[in-house]
């Protein structure tokens, strides 16, 4: 039969344009040959050439060529027909495209082909003897069909392309065709013959790498998931399909599978042991998105990253959160036996990891560390004591924890639920009954007693209801000295609580009495530990401290600043000192109404919900910078605020300078430049705020200069929180110190700082640092402009 | 279910200072308006018209120092007031006047309220804390002659007198003085001999207030503690503890037995007024209106029992007037 085709071909190719009769003969011969006896290579070549010339003729001509040429395409082997059609359609046109009827006819033919015989194209190429050279060309054609058509026919066609050739329609179709082809392959395999699906894998890979995973895999994955459910041939086909994907496309394909697979079990069914077989896939799955593949090695690597202090220091928080999530998921998949075998390693890395996480100055990273450590410890200590940290339970924490529980299998245990409810219902009446009984019994007793007393008494007075007569809450002491007594020695918990609550107002009401004992009181408050669980204890204590400090600023500030560098304080106490200094400075520098201590806003609300004040610090500094920046542009602000003497003026130095003195002298328990960098960060922020608040005071220039030196010494600190503080210091300095003073006394330093800021803007790994540095540079620019304006040179 | 405690019948506001003492004068005949005298921390004595519930007069005679005691002598025209300026003033309020006609300089710096007893027509005895810290002096009014000075024996260690109550068994008999002291004891003094008749150690803390019912020979005292102490005087003029009553909250600043001896009221540091049946110390009511310590309680001297009132003055600047157990 091949000979019939061959002779028909020879005849058709004889003339410059094949005649209608020749084409008819060819078509008949093709139809007779059918799909099964594919022509030999020579015939294929000739047929291909013929088809190409037919297609080219149709595309070039304004009219549709007459004759049965269409049916030639329909009967020709689909691969050949497809490549010929695409070749003609995709040809780049030079001048204005001619939208002829021939072109449309070609498109129609292509559409028919794609609709009906795409699977055949693919199936053809799955045959072991599928022509490799053809495959390479077709691969591109199949994958890029929509793009080629649209670019080839750009605007050349009225009414646009048929909807079929839009990517969102074409790729699902392609997926269906792949499935169909796979069906064929499966049938062939069952029949014992050999098949190769590498072409399909390549198609899949290319489509995915071109970003069409969604379209193709949303059809393919569910079908495959369905088919592989029980059929091992299909499973093998599917594994093979993914395995044969070229390496460079592997990530895209696997990612698509992972995203679309409805669950871990389905995914593992689809991918098989791909991860083990294919190095690249292994890398992709375990390193890039180690989701759901839960070998212990993965966990181990994750934990290694998690517990490495340099990773914690240098990688952005989002990545760390991702790693933590992955660890939690891995943990949830670890089986008891696996845990048994690696308990020791888990423990070691947990210890290391939690250490460097808790060391971090960013609250969210500390919390991540806590959550992960808690989870690991609860996994490895099933019976022993487990780690327990204190952190705020918010949505994020809950989300993280929910990862620990393996996704449930979506079957709601309705029956036990109901029965439980019934039980509860059943239990309820009996309980209420018994309650009722006991009530009535009690009532009886009471009335008995009452009648007794009434019988006893010859008073004819009926008492009123006295059930409301409860014990009054303990009264707070009214004198400062009483407070000291209670806080230092009292065993009465109620009294102690009442004192803590009343102290701030007491101090503010009695400034004279407070001054007599101010330092003693400051000392007590600094050492005050929470005896009972009072709501907002830290805030109460802090407010009292602030009150004492504002009432008697100099001695108390001297005391507090001296204690900051003393031995034997906890970090909490040292940070308290800083916070209190800032809040008091703020209060002192705010203008007051009629000399009364009536502050415009409550300081603590804005500044310090103790736990993550760092954000607030930053926010405040940012806001200030922002507002200030605007002011420079618009000229002095118009709003007249309440005026009064700045009480901070005379005391600013006492707040500020002692804090600068000893930062580089490590104590045995406290090393600012070493591991206590979190306190250093707070210190730096504190100094920034103090300097900002010292605006318009006489000491501000000296303060600015001192702070500049301090910043210079620390500018390459590794902790980003410290660096942020340093940058805030610069901002404060630029904003607070008068411009003339800046230029006269600190020109050198300013220039150095400017170049440092430039470096930070370019190189700093922390985004906030870069932003702050940029703001500083802007401030400097503004300063320069302003000076130029005032002193025209 | 017992009825809920009543609300105050009305409340007098406007002293603009803590109220430390109250005294009714409602015994007059018809055209006379019932009045309530109140002494407050800012040194003013307000005369409240109980018909209009308004201040008729505000008397300023204690140099803006707290007024701790007011008492009338025969009707509402003559008023005695004691202030922290160490003076006791006699006011003439008749016919719209408001002048101090006489005064006594006590030289005492304590808080002890005086006690007045009419011993005969136109003759009164007044007990007051004297210059020496532990002494009590009794004067005869209106002559201001000293009747006696009651000085505890050396080593008695009573401390300052905290509250006083002059009384006599019946008209014409020997007047006696009950005094509560700083060390928590109640002492019965014989005035004519200036001797201690009996001493009862009934509190751990200074006695803040006491009242005595001469008919039943039974008295009650309160301190900063959580108990009321009820004691009695036997035939041999010995004081003995009768019973104690435990309170919900500690601290009593004033105790008054109603003139008809049926009920008594206490002013509590817990902002509450407590009413008890006097016979058995049966708790009758807890009146919870004030928002600060109640400093004083006083019963009115209405002739008609149904009109009788109870007044309480508090640190919250208010005077609450209650009508309670008026039918018995």
PDB file of N, CA and C in Angstrom, chain A residues 450 453-454 456-473 475 478, chain B residues 2-6 226 248-249 263 270 272 274 277 279 282-286 293 324-325 328:
ATOM      1  N   UNK A 450     -33.480  31.892 109.723  1.00  0.00           N
ATOM      2  CA  UNK A 450     -34.139  33.174 109.888  1.00  0.00           C
ATOM      3  C   UNK A 450     -35.242  33.086 110.907  1.00  0.00           C
ATOM      4  N   UNK A 453     -33.884  32.976 114.312  1.00  0.00           N
ATOM      5  CA  UNK A 453     -33.483  34.248 114.892  1.00  0.00           C
ATOM      6  C   UNK A 453     -34.704  35.078 115.212  1.00  0.00           C
ATOM      7  N   UNK A 454     -35.688  34.952 114.360  1.00  0.00           N
ATOM      8  CA  UNK A 454     -36.864  35.769 114.596  1.00  0.00           C
ATOM      9  C   UNK A 454     -37.576  35.333 115.872  1.00  0.00           C
ATOM     10  N   UNK A 456     -36.133  33.891 118.353  1.00  0.00           N
ATOM     11  CA  UNK A 456     -35.274  34.297 119.445  1.00  0.00           C
ATOM     12  C   UNK A 456     -35.434  35.769 119.786  1.00  0.00           C
ATOM     13  N   UNK A 457     -35.513  36.554 118.694  1.00  0.00           N
ATOM     14  CA  UNK A 457     -35.468  37.981 118.888  1.00  0.00           C
ATOM     15  C   UNK A 457     -36.837  38.508 119.221  1.00  0.00           C
ATOM     16  N   UNK A 458     -36.853  39.450 120.154  1.00  0.00           N
ATOM     17  CA  UNK A 458     -38.136  40.112 120.381  1.00  0.00           C
ATOM     18  C   UNK A 458     -38.185  41.431 119.627  1.00  0.00           C
ATOM     19  N   UNK A 459     -37.135  41.677 118.815  1.00  0.00           N
ATOM     20  CA  UNK A 459     -37.202  42.846 117.934  1.00  0.00           C
ATOM     21  C   UNK A 459     -38.256  42.580 116.873  1.00  0.00           C
ATOM     22  N   UNK A 460     -39.020  43.565 116.590  1.00  0.00           N
ATOM     23  CA  UNK A 460     -39.988  43.384 115.518  1.00  0.00           C
ATOM     24  C   UNK A 460     -39.497  44.083 114.261  1.00  0.00           C
ATOM     25  N   UNK A 461     -38.184  44.159 114.143  1.00  0.00           N
ATOM     26  CA  UNK A 461     -37.622  44.836 112.978  1.00  0.00           C
ATOM     27  C   UNK A 461     -37.251  43.797 111.936  1.00  0.00           C
ATOM     28  N   UNK A 462     -37.743  43.989 110.722  1.00  0.00           N
ATOM     29  CA  UNK A 462     -37.371  43.041 109.663  1.00  0.00           C
ATOM     30  C   UNK A 462     -36.154  43.573 108.918  1.00  0.00           C
ATOM     31  N   UNK A 463     -35.169  42.741 108.820  1.00  0.00           N
ATOM     32  CA  UNK A 463     -33.959  43.225 108.143  1.00  0.00           C
ATOM     33  C   UNK A 463     -34.167  43.329 106.633  1.00  0.00           C
ATOM     34  N   UNK A 464     -33.422  44.233 106.068  1.00  0.00           N
ATOM     35  CA  UNK A 464     -33.390  44.334 104.609  1.00  0.00           C
ATOM     36  C   UNK A 464     -32.395  43.302 104.072  1.00  0.00           C
ATOM     37  N   UNK A 465     -32.437  43.172 102.788  1.00  0.00           N
ATOM     38  CA  UNK A 465     -31.503  42.262 102.120  1.00  0.00           C
ATOM     39  C   UNK A 465     -30.073  42.790 102.300  1.00  0.00           C
ATOM     40  N   UNK A 466     -29.231  41.929 102.821  1.00  0.00           N
ATOM     41  CA  UNK A 466     -27.859  42.381 103.041  1.00  0.00           C
ATOM     42  C   UNK A 466     -26.847  41.553 102.253  1.00  0.00           C
ATOM     43  N   UNK A 467     -27.376  40.886 101.206  1.00  0.00           N
ATOM     44  CA  UNK A 467     -26.479  39.994 100.467  1.00  0.00           C
ATOM     45  C   UNK A 467     -25.402  40.767  99.715  1.00  0.00           C
ATOM     46  N   UNK A 468     -25.691  42.047  99.486  1.00  0.00           N
ATOM     47  CA  UNK A 468     -24.708  42.836  98.731  1.00  0.00           C
ATOM     48  C   UNK A 468     -23.540  43.269  99.611  1.00  0.00           C
ATOM     49  N   UNK A 469     -23.667  43.008 100.888  1.00  0.00           N
ATOM     50  CA  UNK A 469     -22.650  43.517 101.806  1.00  0.00           C
ATOM     51  C   UNK A 469     -21.410  42.640 101.728  1.00  0.00           C
ATOM     52  N   UNK A 470     -20.602  42.904 100.742  1.00  0.00           N
ATOM     53  CA  UNK A 470     -19.385  42.112 100.546  1.00  0.00           C
ATOM     54  C   UNK A 470     -18.193  42.859 101.111  1.00  0.00           C
ATOM     55  N   UNK A 471     -17.147  42.092 101.230  1.00  0.00           N
ATOM     56  CA  UNK A 471     -15.928  42.722 101.716  1.00  0.00           C
ATOM     57  C   UNK A 471     -15.417  43.728 100.685  1.00  0.00           C
ATOM     58  N   UNK A 472     -15.016  44.848 101.182  1.00  0.00           N
ATOM     59  CA  UNK A 472     -14.508  45.890 100.290  1.00  0.00           C
ATOM     60  C   UNK A 472     -13.090  45.544  99.889  1.00  0.00           C
ATOM     61  N   UNK A 473     -12.742  45.940  98.690  1.00  0.00           N
ATOM     62  CA  UNK A 473     -11.353  45.713  98.276  1.00  0.00           C
ATOM     63  C   UNK A 473     -10.422  46.528  99.168  1.00  0.00           C
ATOM     64  N   UNK A 475      -8.021  48.853 100.807  1.00  0.00           N
ATOM     65  CA  UNK A 475      -7.746  50.242 100.471  1.00  0.00           C
ATOM     66  C   UNK A 475      -6.264  50.440 100.249  1.00  0.00           C
ATOM     67  N   UNK A 478      -2.383  55.822 101.638  1.00  0.00           N
ATOM     68  CA  UNK A 478      -2.589  57.202 101.219  1.00  0.00           C
ATOM     69  C   UNK A 478      -1.300  58.000 101.284  1.00  0.00           C
TER      70      UNK A 478
ATOM     71  N   UNK B   2     -35.701  38.909 101.352  1.00  0.00           N
ATOM     72  CA  UNK B   2     -35.783  40.198 102.042  1.00  0.00           C
ATOM     73  C   UNK B   2     -35.831  41.323 101.024  1.00  0.00           C
ATOM     74  N   UNK B   3     -36.482  42.401 101.449  1.00  0.00           N
ATOM     75  CA  UNK B   3     -36.577  43.564 100.549  1.00  0.00           C
ATOM     76  C   UNK B   3     -35.198  44.160 100.346  1.00  0.00           C
ATOM     77  N   UNK B   4     -34.981  44.715  99.181  1.00  0.00           N
ATOM     78  CA  UNK B   4     -33.688  45.386  98.981  1.00  0.00           C
ATOM     79  C   UNK B   4     -33.596  46.616  99.876  1.00  0.00           C
ATOM     80  N   UNK B   5     -32.385  46.978 100.263  1.00  0.00           N
ATOM     81  CA  UNK B   5     -32.249  48.131 101.157  1.00  0.00           C
ATOM     82  C   UNK B   5     -32.771  49.389 100.478  1.00  0.00           C
ATOM     83  N   UNK B   6     -33.334  50.312 101.278  1.00  0.00           N
ATOM     84  CA  UNK B   6     -33.928  51.510 100.667  1.00  0.00           C
ATOM     85  C   UNK B   6     -32.866  52.444 100.117  1.00  0.00           C
ATOM     86  N   UNK B 226     -12.207  45.244 112.761  1.00  0.00           N
ATOM     87  CA  UNK B 226     -13.356  44.689 112.063  1.00  0.00           C
ATOM     88  C   UNK B 226     -14.475  44.290 113.031  1.00  0.00           C
ATOM     89  N   UNK B 248     -18.202  43.018 108.242  1.00  0.00           N
ATOM     90  CA  UNK B 248     -17.668  42.548 106.968  1.00  0.00           C
ATOM     91  C   UNK B 248     -16.385  43.293 106.617  1.00  0.00           C
ATOM     92  N   UNK B 249     -16.414  44.591 106.851  1.00  0.00           N
ATOM     93  CA  UNK B 249     -15.218  45.394 106.564  1.00  0.00           C
ATOM     94  C   UNK B 249     -14.780  46.124 107.825  1.00  0.00           C
ATOM     95  N   UNK B 263     -32.744  51.131 117.572  1.00  0.00           N
ATOM     96  CA  UNK B 263     -31.747  50.749 116.577  1.00  0.00           C
ATOM     97  C   UNK B 263     -30.510  51.632 116.737  1.00  0.00           C
ATOM     98  N   UNK B 270     -15.857  51.579 105.058  1.00  0.00           N
ATOM     99  CA  UNK B 270     -16.129  50.876 103.805  1.00  0.00           C
ATOM    100  C   UNK B 270     -17.230  51.565 103.012  1.00  0.00           C
ATOM    101  N   UNK B 272     -20.104  52.416 103.912  1.00  0.00           N
ATOM    102  CA  UNK B 272     -21.464  51.931 104.150  1.00  0.00           C
ATOM    103  C   UNK B 272     -21.971  52.327 105.532  1.00  0.00           C
ATOM    104  N   UNK B 274     -24.365  50.984 108.464  1.00  0.00           N
ATOM    105  CA  UNK B 274     -24.988  49.741 108.922  1.00  0.00           C
ATOM    106  C   UNK B 274     -25.987  50.053 110.022  1.00  0.00           C
ATOM    107  N   UNK B 277     -30.364  46.231 115.117  1.00  0.00           N
ATOM    108  CA  UNK B 277     -31.303  46.297 116.222  1.00  0.00           C
ATOM    109  C   UNK B 277     -30.474  46.375 117.515  1.00  0.00           C
ATOM    110  N   UNK B 279     -31.240  45.791 120.636  1.00  0.00           N
ATOM    111  CA  UNK B 279     -31.450  44.782 121.676  1.00  0.00           C
ATOM    112  C   UNK B 279     -30.514  43.587 121.496  1.00  0.00           C
ATOM    113  N   UNK B 282     -28.951  42.735 116.117  1.00  0.00           N
ATOM    114  CA  UNK B 282     -29.359  42.040 114.899  1.00  0.00           C
ATOM    115  C   UNK B 282     -29.082  42.944 113.701  1.00  0.00           C
ATOM    116  N   UNK B 283     -28.309  42.481 112.739  1.00  0.00           N
ATOM    117  CA  UNK B 283     -28.062  43.327 111.560  1.00  0.00           C
ATOM    118  C   UNK B 283     -29.360  43.550 110.804  1.00  0.00           C
ATOM    119  N   UNK B 284     -29.654  44.799 110.517  1.00  0.00           N
ATOM    120  CA  UNK B 284     -30.923  45.098 109.863  1.00  0.00           C
ATOM    121  C   UNK B 284     -30.750  45.587 108.433  1.00  0.00           C
ATOM    122  N   UNK B 285     -29.768  46.433 108.238  1.00  0.00           N
ATOM    123  CA  UNK B 285     -29.628  46.973 106.877  1.00  0.00           C
ATOM    124  C   UNK B 285     -28.205  47.450 106.655  1.00  0.00           C
ATOM    125  N   UNK B 286     -27.822  47.369 105.410  1.00  0.00           N
ATOM    126  CA  UNK B 286     -26.549  47.956 105.006  1.00  0.00           C
ATOM    127  C   UNK B 286     -26.865  48.959 103.921  1.00  0.00           C
ATOM    128  N   UNK B 293     -15.385  57.090 102.580  1.00  0.00           N
ATOM    129  CA  UNK B 293     -15.610  56.840 104.002  1.00  0.00           C
ATOM    130  C   UNK B 293     -16.776  57.670 104.533  1.00  0.00           C
ATOM    131  N   UNK B 324     -35.763  55.306 107.906  1.00  0.00           N
ATOM    132  CA  UNK B 324     -35.666  53.863 108.051  1.00  0.00           C
ATOM    133  C   UNK B 324     -36.155  53.441 109.436  1.00  0.00           C
ATOM    134  N   UNK B 325     -36.924  52.376 109.469  1.00  0.00           N
ATOM    135  CA  UNK B 325     -37.517  51.847 110.716  1.00  0.00           C
ATOM    136  C   UNK B 325     -38.208  52.958 111.493  1.00  0.00           C
ATOM    137  N   UNK B 328     -41.446  51.916 114.191  1.00  0.00           N
ATOM    138  CA  UNK B 328     -41.322  51.177 115.451  1.00  0.00           C
ATOM    139  C   UNK B 328     -40.727  52.046 116.528  1.00  0.00           C
TER     140      UNK B 328
END
